[in-house]
Short mmCIF file of C-alpha atoms and ligand atoms in Angstrom, two decimals:
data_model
loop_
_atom_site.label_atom_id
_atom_site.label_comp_id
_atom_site.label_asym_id
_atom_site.label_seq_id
_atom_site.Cartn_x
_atom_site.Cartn_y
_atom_site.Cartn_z
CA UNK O 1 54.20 -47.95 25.56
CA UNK O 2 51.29 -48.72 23.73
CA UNK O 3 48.09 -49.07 25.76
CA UNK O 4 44.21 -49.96 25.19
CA UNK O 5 41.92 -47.56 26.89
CA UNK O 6 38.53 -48.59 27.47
CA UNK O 7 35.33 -46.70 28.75
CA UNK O 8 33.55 -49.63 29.82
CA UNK O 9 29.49 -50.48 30.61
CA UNK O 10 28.12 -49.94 26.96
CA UNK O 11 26.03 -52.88 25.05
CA UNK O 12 27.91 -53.90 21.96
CA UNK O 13 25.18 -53.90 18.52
CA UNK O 14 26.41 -54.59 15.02
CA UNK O 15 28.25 -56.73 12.69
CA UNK O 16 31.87 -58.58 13.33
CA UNK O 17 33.79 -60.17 10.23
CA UNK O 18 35.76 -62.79 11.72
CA UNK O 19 39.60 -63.56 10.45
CA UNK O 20 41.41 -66.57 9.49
CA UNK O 21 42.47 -68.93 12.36
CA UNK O 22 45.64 -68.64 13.94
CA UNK O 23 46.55 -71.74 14.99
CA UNK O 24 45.90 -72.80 11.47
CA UNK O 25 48.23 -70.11 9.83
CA UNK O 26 50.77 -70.87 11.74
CA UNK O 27 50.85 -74.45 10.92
CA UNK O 28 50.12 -73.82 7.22
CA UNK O 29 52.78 -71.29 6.72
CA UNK O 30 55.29 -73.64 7.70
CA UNK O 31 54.51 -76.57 6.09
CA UNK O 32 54.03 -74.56 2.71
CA UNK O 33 58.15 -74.72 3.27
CA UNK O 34 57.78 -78.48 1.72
CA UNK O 35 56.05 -76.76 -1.57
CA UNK O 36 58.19 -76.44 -4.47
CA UNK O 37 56.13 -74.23 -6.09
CA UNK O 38 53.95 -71.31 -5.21
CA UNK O 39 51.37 -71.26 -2.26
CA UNK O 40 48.51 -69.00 -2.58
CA UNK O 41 47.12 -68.59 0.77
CA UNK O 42 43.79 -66.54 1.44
CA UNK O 43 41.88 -65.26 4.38
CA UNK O 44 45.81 -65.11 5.89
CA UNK O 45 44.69 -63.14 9.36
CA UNK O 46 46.69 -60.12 9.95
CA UNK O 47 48.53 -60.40 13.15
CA UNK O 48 52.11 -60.74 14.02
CA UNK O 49 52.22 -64.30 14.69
CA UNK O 50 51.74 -64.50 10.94
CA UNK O 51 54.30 -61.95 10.73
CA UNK O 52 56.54 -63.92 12.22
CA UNK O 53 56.06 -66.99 10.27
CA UNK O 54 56.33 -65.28 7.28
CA UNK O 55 59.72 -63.49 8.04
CA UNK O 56 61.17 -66.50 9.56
CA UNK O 57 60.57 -68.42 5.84
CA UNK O 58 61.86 -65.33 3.92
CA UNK O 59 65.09 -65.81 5.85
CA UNK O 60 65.37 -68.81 4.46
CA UNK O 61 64.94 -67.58 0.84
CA UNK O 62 61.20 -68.53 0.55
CA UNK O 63 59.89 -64.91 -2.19
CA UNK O 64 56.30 -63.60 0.05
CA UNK O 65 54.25 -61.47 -2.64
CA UNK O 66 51.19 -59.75 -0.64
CA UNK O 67 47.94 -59.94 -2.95
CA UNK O 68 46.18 -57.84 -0.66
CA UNK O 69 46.01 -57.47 3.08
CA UNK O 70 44.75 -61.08 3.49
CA UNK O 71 46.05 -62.67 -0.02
CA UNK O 72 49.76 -63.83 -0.41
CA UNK O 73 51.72 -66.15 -2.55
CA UNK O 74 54.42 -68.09 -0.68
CA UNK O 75 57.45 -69.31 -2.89
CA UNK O 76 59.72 -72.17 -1.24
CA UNK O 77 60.92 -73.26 -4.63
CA UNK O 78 64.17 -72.43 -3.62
CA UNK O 79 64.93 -72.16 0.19
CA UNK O 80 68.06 -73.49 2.12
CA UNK O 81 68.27 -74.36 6.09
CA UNK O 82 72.54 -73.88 5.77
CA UNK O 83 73.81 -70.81 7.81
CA UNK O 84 70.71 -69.84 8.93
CA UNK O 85 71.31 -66.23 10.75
CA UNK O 86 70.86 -65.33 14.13
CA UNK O 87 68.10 -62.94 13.40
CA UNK O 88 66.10 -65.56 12.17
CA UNK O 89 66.55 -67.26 15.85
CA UNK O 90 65.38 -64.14 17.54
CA UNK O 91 62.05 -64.58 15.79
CA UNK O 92 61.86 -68.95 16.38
CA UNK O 93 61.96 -67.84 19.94
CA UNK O 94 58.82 -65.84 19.90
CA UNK O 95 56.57 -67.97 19.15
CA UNK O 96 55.33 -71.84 20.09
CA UNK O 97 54.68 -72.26 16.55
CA UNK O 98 58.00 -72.43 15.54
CA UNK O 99 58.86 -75.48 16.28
CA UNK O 100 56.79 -76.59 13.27
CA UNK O 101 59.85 -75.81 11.24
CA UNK O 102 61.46 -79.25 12.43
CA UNK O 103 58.66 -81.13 10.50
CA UNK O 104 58.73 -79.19 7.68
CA UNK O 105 62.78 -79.23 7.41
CA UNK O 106 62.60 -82.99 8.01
CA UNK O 107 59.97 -83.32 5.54
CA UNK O 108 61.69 -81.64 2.61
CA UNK O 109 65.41 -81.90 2.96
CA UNK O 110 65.71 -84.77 5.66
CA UNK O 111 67.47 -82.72 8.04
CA UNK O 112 65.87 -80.00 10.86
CA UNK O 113 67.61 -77.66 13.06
CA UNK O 114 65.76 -74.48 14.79
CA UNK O 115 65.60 -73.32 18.61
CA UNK O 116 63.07 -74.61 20.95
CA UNK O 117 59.69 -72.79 20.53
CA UNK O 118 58.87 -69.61 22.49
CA UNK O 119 54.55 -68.94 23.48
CA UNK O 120 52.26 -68.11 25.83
CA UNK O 121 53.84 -69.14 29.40
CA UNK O 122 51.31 -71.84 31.19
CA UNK O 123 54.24 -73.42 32.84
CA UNK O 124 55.84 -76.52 31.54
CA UNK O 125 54.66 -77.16 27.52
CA UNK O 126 57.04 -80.14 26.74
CA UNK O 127 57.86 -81.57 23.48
CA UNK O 128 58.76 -85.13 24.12
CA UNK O 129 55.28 -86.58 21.98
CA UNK O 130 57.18 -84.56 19.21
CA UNK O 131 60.61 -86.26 19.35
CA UNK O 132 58.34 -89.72 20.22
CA UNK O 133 56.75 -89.13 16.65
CA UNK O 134 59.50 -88.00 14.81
CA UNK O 135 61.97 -90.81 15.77
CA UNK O 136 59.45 -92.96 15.14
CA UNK O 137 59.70 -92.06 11.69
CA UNK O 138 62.95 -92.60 11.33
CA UNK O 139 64.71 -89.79 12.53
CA UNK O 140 67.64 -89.21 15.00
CA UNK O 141 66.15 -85.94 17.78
CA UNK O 142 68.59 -84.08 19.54
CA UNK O 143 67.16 -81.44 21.96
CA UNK O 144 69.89 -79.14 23.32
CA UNK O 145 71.22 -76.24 24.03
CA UNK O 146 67.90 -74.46 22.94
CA UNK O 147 68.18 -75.79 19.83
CA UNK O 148 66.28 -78.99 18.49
CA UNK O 149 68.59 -80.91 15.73
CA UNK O 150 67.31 -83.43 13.50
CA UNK O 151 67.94 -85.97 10.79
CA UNK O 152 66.83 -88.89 8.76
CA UNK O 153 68.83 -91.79 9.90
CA UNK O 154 68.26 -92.72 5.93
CA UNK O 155 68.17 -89.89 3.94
CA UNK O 156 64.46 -89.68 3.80
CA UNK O 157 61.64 -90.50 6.79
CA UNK O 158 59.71 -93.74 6.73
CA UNK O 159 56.10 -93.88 7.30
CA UNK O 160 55.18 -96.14 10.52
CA UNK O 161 52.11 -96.34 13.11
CA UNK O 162 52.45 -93.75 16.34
CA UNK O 163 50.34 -93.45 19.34
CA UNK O 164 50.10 -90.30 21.39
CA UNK O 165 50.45 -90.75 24.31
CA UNK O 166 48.71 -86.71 25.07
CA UNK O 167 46.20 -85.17 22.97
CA UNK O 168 48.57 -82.55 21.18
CA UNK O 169 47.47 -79.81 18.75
CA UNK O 170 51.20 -79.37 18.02
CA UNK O 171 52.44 -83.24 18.21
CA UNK O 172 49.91 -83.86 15.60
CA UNK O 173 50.49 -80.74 13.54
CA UNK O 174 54.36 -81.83 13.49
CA UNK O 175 54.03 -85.15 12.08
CA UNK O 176 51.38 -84.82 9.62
CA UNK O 177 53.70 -82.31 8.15
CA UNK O 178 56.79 -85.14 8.39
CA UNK O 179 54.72 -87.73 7.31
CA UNK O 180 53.28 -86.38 4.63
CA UNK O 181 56.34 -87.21 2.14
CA UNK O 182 57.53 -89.60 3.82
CA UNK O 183 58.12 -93.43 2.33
CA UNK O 184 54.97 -95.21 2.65
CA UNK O 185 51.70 -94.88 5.04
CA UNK O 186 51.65 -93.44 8.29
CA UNK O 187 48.98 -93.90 10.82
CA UNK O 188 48.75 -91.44 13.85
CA UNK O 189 46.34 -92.61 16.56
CA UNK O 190 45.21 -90.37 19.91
CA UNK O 191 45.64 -87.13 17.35
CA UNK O 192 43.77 -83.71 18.22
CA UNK O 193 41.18 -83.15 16.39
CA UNK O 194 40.98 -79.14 16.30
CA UNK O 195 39.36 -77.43 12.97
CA UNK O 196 43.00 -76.07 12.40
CA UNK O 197 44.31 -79.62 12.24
CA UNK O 198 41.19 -80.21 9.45
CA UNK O 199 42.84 -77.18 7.90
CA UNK O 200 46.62 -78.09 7.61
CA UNK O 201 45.10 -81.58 6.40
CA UNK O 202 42.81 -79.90 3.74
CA UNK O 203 46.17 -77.99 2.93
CA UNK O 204 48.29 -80.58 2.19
CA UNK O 205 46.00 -82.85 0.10
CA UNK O 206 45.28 -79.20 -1.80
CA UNK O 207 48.93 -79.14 -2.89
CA UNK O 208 48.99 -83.40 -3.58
CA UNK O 209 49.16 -84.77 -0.14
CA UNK O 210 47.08 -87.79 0.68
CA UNK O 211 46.21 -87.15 4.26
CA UNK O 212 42.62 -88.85 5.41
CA UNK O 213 41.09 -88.91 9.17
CA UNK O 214 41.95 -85.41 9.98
CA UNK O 215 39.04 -84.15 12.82
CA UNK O 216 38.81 -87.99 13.72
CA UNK O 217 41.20 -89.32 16.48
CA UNK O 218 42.99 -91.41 13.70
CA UNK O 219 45.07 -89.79 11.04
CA UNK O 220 46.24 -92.11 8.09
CA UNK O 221 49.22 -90.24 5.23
CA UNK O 222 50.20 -91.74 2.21
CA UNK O 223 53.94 -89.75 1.51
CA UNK O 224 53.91 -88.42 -1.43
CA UNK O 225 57.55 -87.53 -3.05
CA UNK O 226 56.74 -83.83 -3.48
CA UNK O 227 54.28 -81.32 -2.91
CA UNK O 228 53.17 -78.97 -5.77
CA UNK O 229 51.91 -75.43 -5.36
CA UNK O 230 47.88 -74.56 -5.53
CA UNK O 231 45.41 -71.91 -3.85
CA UNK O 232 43.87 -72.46 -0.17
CA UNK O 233 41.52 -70.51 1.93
CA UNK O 234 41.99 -70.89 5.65
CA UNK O 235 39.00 -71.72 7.86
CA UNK O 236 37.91 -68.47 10.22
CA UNK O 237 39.38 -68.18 13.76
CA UNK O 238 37.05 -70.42 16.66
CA UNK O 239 38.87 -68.79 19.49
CA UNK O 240 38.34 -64.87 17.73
CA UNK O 241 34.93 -65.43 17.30
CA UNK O 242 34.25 -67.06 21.13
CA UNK O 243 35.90 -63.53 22.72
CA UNK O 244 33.35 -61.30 20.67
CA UNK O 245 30.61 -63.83 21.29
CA UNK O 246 32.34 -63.49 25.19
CA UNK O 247 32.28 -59.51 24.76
CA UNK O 248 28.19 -59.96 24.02
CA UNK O 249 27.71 -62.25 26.75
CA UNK O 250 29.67 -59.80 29.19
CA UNK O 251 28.22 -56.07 27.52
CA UNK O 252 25.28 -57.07 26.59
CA UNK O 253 23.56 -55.90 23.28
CA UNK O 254 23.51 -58.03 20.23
CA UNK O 255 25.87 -58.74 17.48
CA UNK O 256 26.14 -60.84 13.97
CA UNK O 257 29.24 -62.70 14.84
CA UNK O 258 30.12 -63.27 10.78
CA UNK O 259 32.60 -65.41 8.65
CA UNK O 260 32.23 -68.39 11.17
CA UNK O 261 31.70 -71.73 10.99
CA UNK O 262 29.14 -72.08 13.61
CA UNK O 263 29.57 -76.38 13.82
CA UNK O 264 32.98 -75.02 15.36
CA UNK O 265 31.50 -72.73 17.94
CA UNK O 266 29.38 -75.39 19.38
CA UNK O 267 31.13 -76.18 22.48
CA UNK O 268 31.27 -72.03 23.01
CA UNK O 269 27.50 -71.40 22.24
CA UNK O 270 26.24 -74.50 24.46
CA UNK O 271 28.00 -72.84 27.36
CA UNK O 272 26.69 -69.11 26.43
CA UNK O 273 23.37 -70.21 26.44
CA UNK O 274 23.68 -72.33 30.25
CA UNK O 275 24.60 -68.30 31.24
CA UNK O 276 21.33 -66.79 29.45
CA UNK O 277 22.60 -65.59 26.24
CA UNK O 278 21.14 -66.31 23.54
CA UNK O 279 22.88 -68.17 20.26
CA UNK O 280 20.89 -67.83 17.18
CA UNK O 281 23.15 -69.77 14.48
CA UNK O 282 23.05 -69.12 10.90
CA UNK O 283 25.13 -70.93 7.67
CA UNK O 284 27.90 -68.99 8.25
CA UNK O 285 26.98 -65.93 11.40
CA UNK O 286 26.11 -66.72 14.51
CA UNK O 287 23.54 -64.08 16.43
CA UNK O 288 24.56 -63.30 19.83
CA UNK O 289 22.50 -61.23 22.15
CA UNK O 290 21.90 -61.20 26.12
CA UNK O 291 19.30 -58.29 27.75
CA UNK O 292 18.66 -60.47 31.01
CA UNK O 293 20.73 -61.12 33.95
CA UNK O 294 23.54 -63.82 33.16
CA UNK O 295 23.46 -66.98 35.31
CA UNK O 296 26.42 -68.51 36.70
CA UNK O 297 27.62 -71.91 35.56
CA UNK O 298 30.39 -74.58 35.46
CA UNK O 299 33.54 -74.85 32.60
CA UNK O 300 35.79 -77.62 32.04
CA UNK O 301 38.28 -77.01 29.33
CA UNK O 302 39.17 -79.71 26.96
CA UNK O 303 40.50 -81.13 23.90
CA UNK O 304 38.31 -79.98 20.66
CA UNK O 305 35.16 -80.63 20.67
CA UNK O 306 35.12 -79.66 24.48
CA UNK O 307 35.28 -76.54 25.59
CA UNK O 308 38.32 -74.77 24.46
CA UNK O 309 40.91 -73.86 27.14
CA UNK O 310 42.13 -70.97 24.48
CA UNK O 311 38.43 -69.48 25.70
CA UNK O 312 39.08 -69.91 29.38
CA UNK O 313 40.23 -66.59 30.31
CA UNK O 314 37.51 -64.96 28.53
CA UNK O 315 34.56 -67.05 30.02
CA UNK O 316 36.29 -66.55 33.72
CA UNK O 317 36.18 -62.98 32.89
CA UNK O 318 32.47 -63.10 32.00
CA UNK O 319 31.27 -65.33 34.98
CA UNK O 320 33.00 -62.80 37.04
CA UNK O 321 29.37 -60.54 36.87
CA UNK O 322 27.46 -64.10 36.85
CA UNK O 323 25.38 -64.23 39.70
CA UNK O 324 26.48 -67.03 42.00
CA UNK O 325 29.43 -69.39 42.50
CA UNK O 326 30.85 -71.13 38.89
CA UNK O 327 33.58 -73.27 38.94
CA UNK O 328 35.84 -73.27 36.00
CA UNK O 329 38.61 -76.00 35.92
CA UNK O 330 41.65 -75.99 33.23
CA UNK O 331 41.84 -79.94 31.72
CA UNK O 332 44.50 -78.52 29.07
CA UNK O 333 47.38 -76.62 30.28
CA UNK O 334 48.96 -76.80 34.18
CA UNK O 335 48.92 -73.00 35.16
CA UNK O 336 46.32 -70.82 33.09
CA UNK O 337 45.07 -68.70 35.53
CA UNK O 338 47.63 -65.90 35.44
CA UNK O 339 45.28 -63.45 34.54
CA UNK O 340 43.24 -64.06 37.57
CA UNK O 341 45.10 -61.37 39.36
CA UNK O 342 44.22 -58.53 36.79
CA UNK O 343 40.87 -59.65 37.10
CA UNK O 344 40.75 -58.83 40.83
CA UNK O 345 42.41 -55.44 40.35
CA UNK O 346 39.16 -54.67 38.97
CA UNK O 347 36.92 -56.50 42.37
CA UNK O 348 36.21 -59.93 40.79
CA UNK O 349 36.11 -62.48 43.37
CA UNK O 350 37.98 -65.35 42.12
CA UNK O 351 39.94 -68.48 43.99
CA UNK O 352 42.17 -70.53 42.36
CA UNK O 353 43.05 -73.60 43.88
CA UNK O 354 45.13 -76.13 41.73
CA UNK O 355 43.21 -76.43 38.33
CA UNK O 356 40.26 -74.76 39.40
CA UNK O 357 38.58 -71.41 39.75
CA UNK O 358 35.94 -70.44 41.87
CA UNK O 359 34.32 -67.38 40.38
CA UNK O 360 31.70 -65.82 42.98
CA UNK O 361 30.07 -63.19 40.94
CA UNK O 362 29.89 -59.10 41.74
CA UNK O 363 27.30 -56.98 40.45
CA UNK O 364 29.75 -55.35 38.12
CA UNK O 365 33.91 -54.83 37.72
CA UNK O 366 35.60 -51.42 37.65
CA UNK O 367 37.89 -50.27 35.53
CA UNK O 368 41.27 -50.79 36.57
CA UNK O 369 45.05 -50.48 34.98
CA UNK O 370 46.10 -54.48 33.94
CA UNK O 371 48.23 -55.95 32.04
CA UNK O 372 47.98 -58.42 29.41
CA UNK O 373 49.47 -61.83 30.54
CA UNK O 374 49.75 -63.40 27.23
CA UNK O 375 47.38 -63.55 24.36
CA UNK O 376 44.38 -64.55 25.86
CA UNK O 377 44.50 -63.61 28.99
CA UNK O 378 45.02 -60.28 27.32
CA UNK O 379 41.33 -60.80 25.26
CA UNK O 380 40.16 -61.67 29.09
CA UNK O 381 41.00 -58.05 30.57
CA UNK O 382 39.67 -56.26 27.39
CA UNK O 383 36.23 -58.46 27.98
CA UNK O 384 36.35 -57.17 31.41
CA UNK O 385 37.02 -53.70 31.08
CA UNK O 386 34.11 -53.82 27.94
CA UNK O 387 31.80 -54.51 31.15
CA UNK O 388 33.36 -52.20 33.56
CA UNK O 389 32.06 -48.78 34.99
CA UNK O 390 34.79 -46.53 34.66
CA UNK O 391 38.25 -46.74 32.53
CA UNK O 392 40.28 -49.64 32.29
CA UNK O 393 43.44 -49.30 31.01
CA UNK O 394 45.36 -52.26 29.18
CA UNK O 395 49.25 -52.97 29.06
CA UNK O 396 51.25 -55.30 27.42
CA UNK O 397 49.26 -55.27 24.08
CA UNK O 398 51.37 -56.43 21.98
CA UNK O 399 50.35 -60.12 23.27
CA UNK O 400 46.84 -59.77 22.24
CA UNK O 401 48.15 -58.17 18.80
CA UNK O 402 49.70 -61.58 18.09
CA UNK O 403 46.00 -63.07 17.83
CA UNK O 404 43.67 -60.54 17.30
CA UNK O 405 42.97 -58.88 13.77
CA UNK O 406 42.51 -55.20 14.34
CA UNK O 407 41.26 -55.74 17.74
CA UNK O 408 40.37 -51.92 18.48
CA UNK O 409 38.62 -51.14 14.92
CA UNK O 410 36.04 -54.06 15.29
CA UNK O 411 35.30 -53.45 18.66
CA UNK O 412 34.81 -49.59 18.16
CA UNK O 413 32.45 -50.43 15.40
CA UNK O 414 30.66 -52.27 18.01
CA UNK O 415 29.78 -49.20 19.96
CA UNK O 416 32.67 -50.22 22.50
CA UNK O 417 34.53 -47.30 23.84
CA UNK O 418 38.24 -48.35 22.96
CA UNK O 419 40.92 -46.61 21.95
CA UNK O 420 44.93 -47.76 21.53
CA UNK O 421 47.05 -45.08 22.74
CA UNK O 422 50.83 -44.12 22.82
CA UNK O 423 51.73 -43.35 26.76
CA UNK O 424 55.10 -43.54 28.47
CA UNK O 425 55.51 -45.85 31.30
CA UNK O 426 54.50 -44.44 34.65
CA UNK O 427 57.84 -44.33 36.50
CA UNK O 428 56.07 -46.48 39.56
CA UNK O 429 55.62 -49.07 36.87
CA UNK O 430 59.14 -50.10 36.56
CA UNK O 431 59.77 -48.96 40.62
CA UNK O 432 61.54 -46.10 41.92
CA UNK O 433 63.45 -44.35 39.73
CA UNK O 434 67.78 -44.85 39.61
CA UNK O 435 69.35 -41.79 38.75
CA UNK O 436 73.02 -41.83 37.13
CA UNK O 437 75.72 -41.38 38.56
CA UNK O 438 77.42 -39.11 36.81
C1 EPZ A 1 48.25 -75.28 20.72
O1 EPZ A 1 49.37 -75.25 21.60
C2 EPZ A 1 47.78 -73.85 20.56
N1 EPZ A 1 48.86 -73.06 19.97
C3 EPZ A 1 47.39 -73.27 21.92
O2 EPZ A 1 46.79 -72.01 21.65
C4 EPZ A 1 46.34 -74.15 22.58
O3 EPZ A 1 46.14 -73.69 23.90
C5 EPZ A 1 46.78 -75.61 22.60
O4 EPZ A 1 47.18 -76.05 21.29
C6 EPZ A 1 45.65 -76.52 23.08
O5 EPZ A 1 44.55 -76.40 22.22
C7 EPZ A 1 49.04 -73.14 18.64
O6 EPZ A 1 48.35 -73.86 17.93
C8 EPZ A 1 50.15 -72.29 18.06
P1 EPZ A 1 49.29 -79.00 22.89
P2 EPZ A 1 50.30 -76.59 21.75
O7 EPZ A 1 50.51 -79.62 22.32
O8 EPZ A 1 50.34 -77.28 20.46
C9 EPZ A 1 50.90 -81.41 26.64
C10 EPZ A 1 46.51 -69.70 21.67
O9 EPZ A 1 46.00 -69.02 22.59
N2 EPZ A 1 51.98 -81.82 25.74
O10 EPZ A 1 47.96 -79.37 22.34
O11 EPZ A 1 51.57 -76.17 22.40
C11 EPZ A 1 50.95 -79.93 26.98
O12 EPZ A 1 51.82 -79.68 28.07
C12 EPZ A 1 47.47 -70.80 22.01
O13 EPZ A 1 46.23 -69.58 20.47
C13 EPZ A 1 52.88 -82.78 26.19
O14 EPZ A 1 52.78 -83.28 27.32
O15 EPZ A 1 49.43 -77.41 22.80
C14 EPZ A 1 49.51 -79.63 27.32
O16 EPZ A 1 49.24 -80.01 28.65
C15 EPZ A 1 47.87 -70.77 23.47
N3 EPZ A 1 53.89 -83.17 25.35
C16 EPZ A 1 48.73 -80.55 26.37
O17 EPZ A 1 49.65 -81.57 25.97
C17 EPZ A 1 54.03 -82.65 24.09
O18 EPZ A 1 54.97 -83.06 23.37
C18 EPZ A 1 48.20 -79.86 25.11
O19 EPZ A 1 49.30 -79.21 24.47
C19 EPZ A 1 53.10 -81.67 23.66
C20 EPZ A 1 52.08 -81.28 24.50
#
């Protein structure tokens, strides 16, 4: 099983390149399915969620031609959503993004069918303000069986006014891609307002969309007929950025945090500098450095521009040598705090209670074995053991490998002490060992 091993208690110095976001690659890759034409997509992040997305759309006869490492051109001229194979499920079930296929389908052939979504498990992550939008605009939902089914009761959707009744990242992703050839104007109110909903706007009006209001709370489409094919560049990655910014704040040292938009790091660098760090921002770098003591301080996650909840676990994991009592509480998601138990296998002094932690800070962690609870929670440990005396080991990477560009390489070229290794599974890790009967 693949492992990180970390040598922790080193200040981090040097220069990070940031990737492309995520959350806005796995949007855009799906709704380049309504191109007829060729998508050239740049600053593509390399991590398997993208991996995913991409294999899922070659299944369906979309032609992926790499440019380079973060360069490809995505041709959906001529996909088909008939006799779709089961393969193709096993990969719809990995990740939440998936379920951005419905929209897309919808969008170009008036029909949708894929499995519900798979992702990071916080407990319940419904769908209904999905199926509210997408009947709205004209189509018949069926959720069942695992599997989502949908159709245009006419052949083709038909633009109308929907209010959220949540702030969604992936509500709003899912009908902006619907709406965007549908017949006549839609108007989305209560929308998120994340830079990767910007980007899959920016996206679509790039190959002949007219989408306006994307970043506001209001989101008014024109449908177009068709989309054409064009070049676009995604934005860089917030939530990558906040964990190295996190790794400073936690280490100590001082880093160029590069390829960033720092007007999206706002939220993050507000809170780093309540804890003593200091945030130096440039046009497109932020500086991040901390030699003093950090001071403890209160988090509330929510909706963009608040604090991110995809940055909770790492700023938990750096109060955790804070000096003090700070509260976090999670206003996005009903049980985040899974991680909270690897934390304390390495003495941080955390109490969750409902949506809250209360994070009474120790005058360092120590390494520990963890595991990686999902994708951020796995960025959390690493943080932690980054900071730790002694050797933390990390299982479970391959959640943090969905997010995280070459993870290990950056770091390392930070000075950290991390290494990915190849170790089998200590037998007490899967509890006492059955032998055969033979
Ligand atoms: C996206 O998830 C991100 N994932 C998550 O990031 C992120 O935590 C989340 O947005 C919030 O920013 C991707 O973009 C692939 P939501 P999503 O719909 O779209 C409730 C990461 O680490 N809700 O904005 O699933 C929901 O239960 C991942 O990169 C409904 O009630 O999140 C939650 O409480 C983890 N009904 C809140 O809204 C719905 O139909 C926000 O969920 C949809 C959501």
């Amino acid at each position: 099983m693949e492992k990180y091993v970390i040598h922790g208690g080193q200040p981090l110095h040097g220069r990070v390149e940031i990737s492309g976001a995520k959350n806005a690659a796995v949007a855009i890759i799906p709704a380049a399915l309504m191109v007829r034409g060729v998508c050239r997509l740049e600053n593509l992040p390399q991590i398997s969620d993208v991996d995913t997305q991409l294999r899922i759309l070659t299944y369906m006869g979309a032609k992926v031609k790499m440019i380079n490492p973060s360069t490809m051109e995505l041709d959906c001229t001529n996909v088909q959503i008939d006799n779709l194979p089961e393969e193709m499920w096993e990969l719809t079930r990995r990740i939440r993004a998936s379920y951005y296929l419905i929209g897309a389908m919808l969008g170009r052939f008036g029909e949708a069918y894929s499995t519900m979504p798979g992702g990071c498990n916080f407990g319940v992550r419904p769908i209904d303000q999905h199926v509210k939008g997408l009947t709205a605009l004209g189509a018949e939902v069926d959720v069942s069986g695992g599997f989502i089914n949908a159709r245009a009761k006419t052949g083709r959707l038909k633009g109308t006014t929907i209010y959220l009744d949540k702030v969604s990242v992936g509500a709003t992703v899912n009908i902006m891609i619907a709406a965007a050839t549908a017949e006549g104007r839609t108007v989305i109110e209560n929308v998120a307002r994340e830079p990767h909903i910007v980007d899959l706007a920016n996206f679509l009006n790039s190959m002949g969309a007219d989408v306006r209001g994307a970043g506001t709370d209001v989101i008014k489409i024109r449908g177009v007929k068709h989309l054409h094919g064009g070049t676009y560049a995604l934005i860089p990655d917030q939530i990558e950025a906040g964990t190295y910014m996190a790794a400073v704040a936690a280490c100590g040292g001082s880093v160029q945090v590069a390829n960033v938009i720092p007007k999206h790091l706002e939220c993050i660098s507000s809170k780093l500098r309540e804890m003593n760090v200091q945030v130096e921002e440039g046009d497109d770098f932020v500086l991040v450095s901390r030699e003093g003591m950090l001071r403890h301080t209160n988090v509330k996650t929510m909706p963009y521009p608040g604090f991110p909840t995809d940055m909770q676990p790492q700023i938990c994991a750096v109060l955790c040598c804070a000096p003090g009592v700070s509260v976090v509480t999670e206003g996005v998601w009903d049980s985040r705090y899974k991680y909270v138990a690897e934390l304390k296998k390495m003495g941080a002094q955390i109490q969750v209670e409902d949506q809250a932690a209360f994070i009474q800070g120790v005058g360092h962690l120590t390494g520990a074995t963890v595991k990686a609870c999902d994708l951020r929670a796995g960025a959390a440990v690493v943080v932690a053991g980054l900071a730790a005396h002694g050797v933390t080991k990390v299982e479970d990477i391959f959640y943090i490998e969905r997010g995280y560009e070459n993870l290990v390489g950056k770091l390392q070229a930070l000075g950290a002490d991390i290494r990915c290794i190849d170790e089998p599974e200590t037998p007490s890790a899967r509890g006492p060992v059955r032998w055969a009967v033979i």
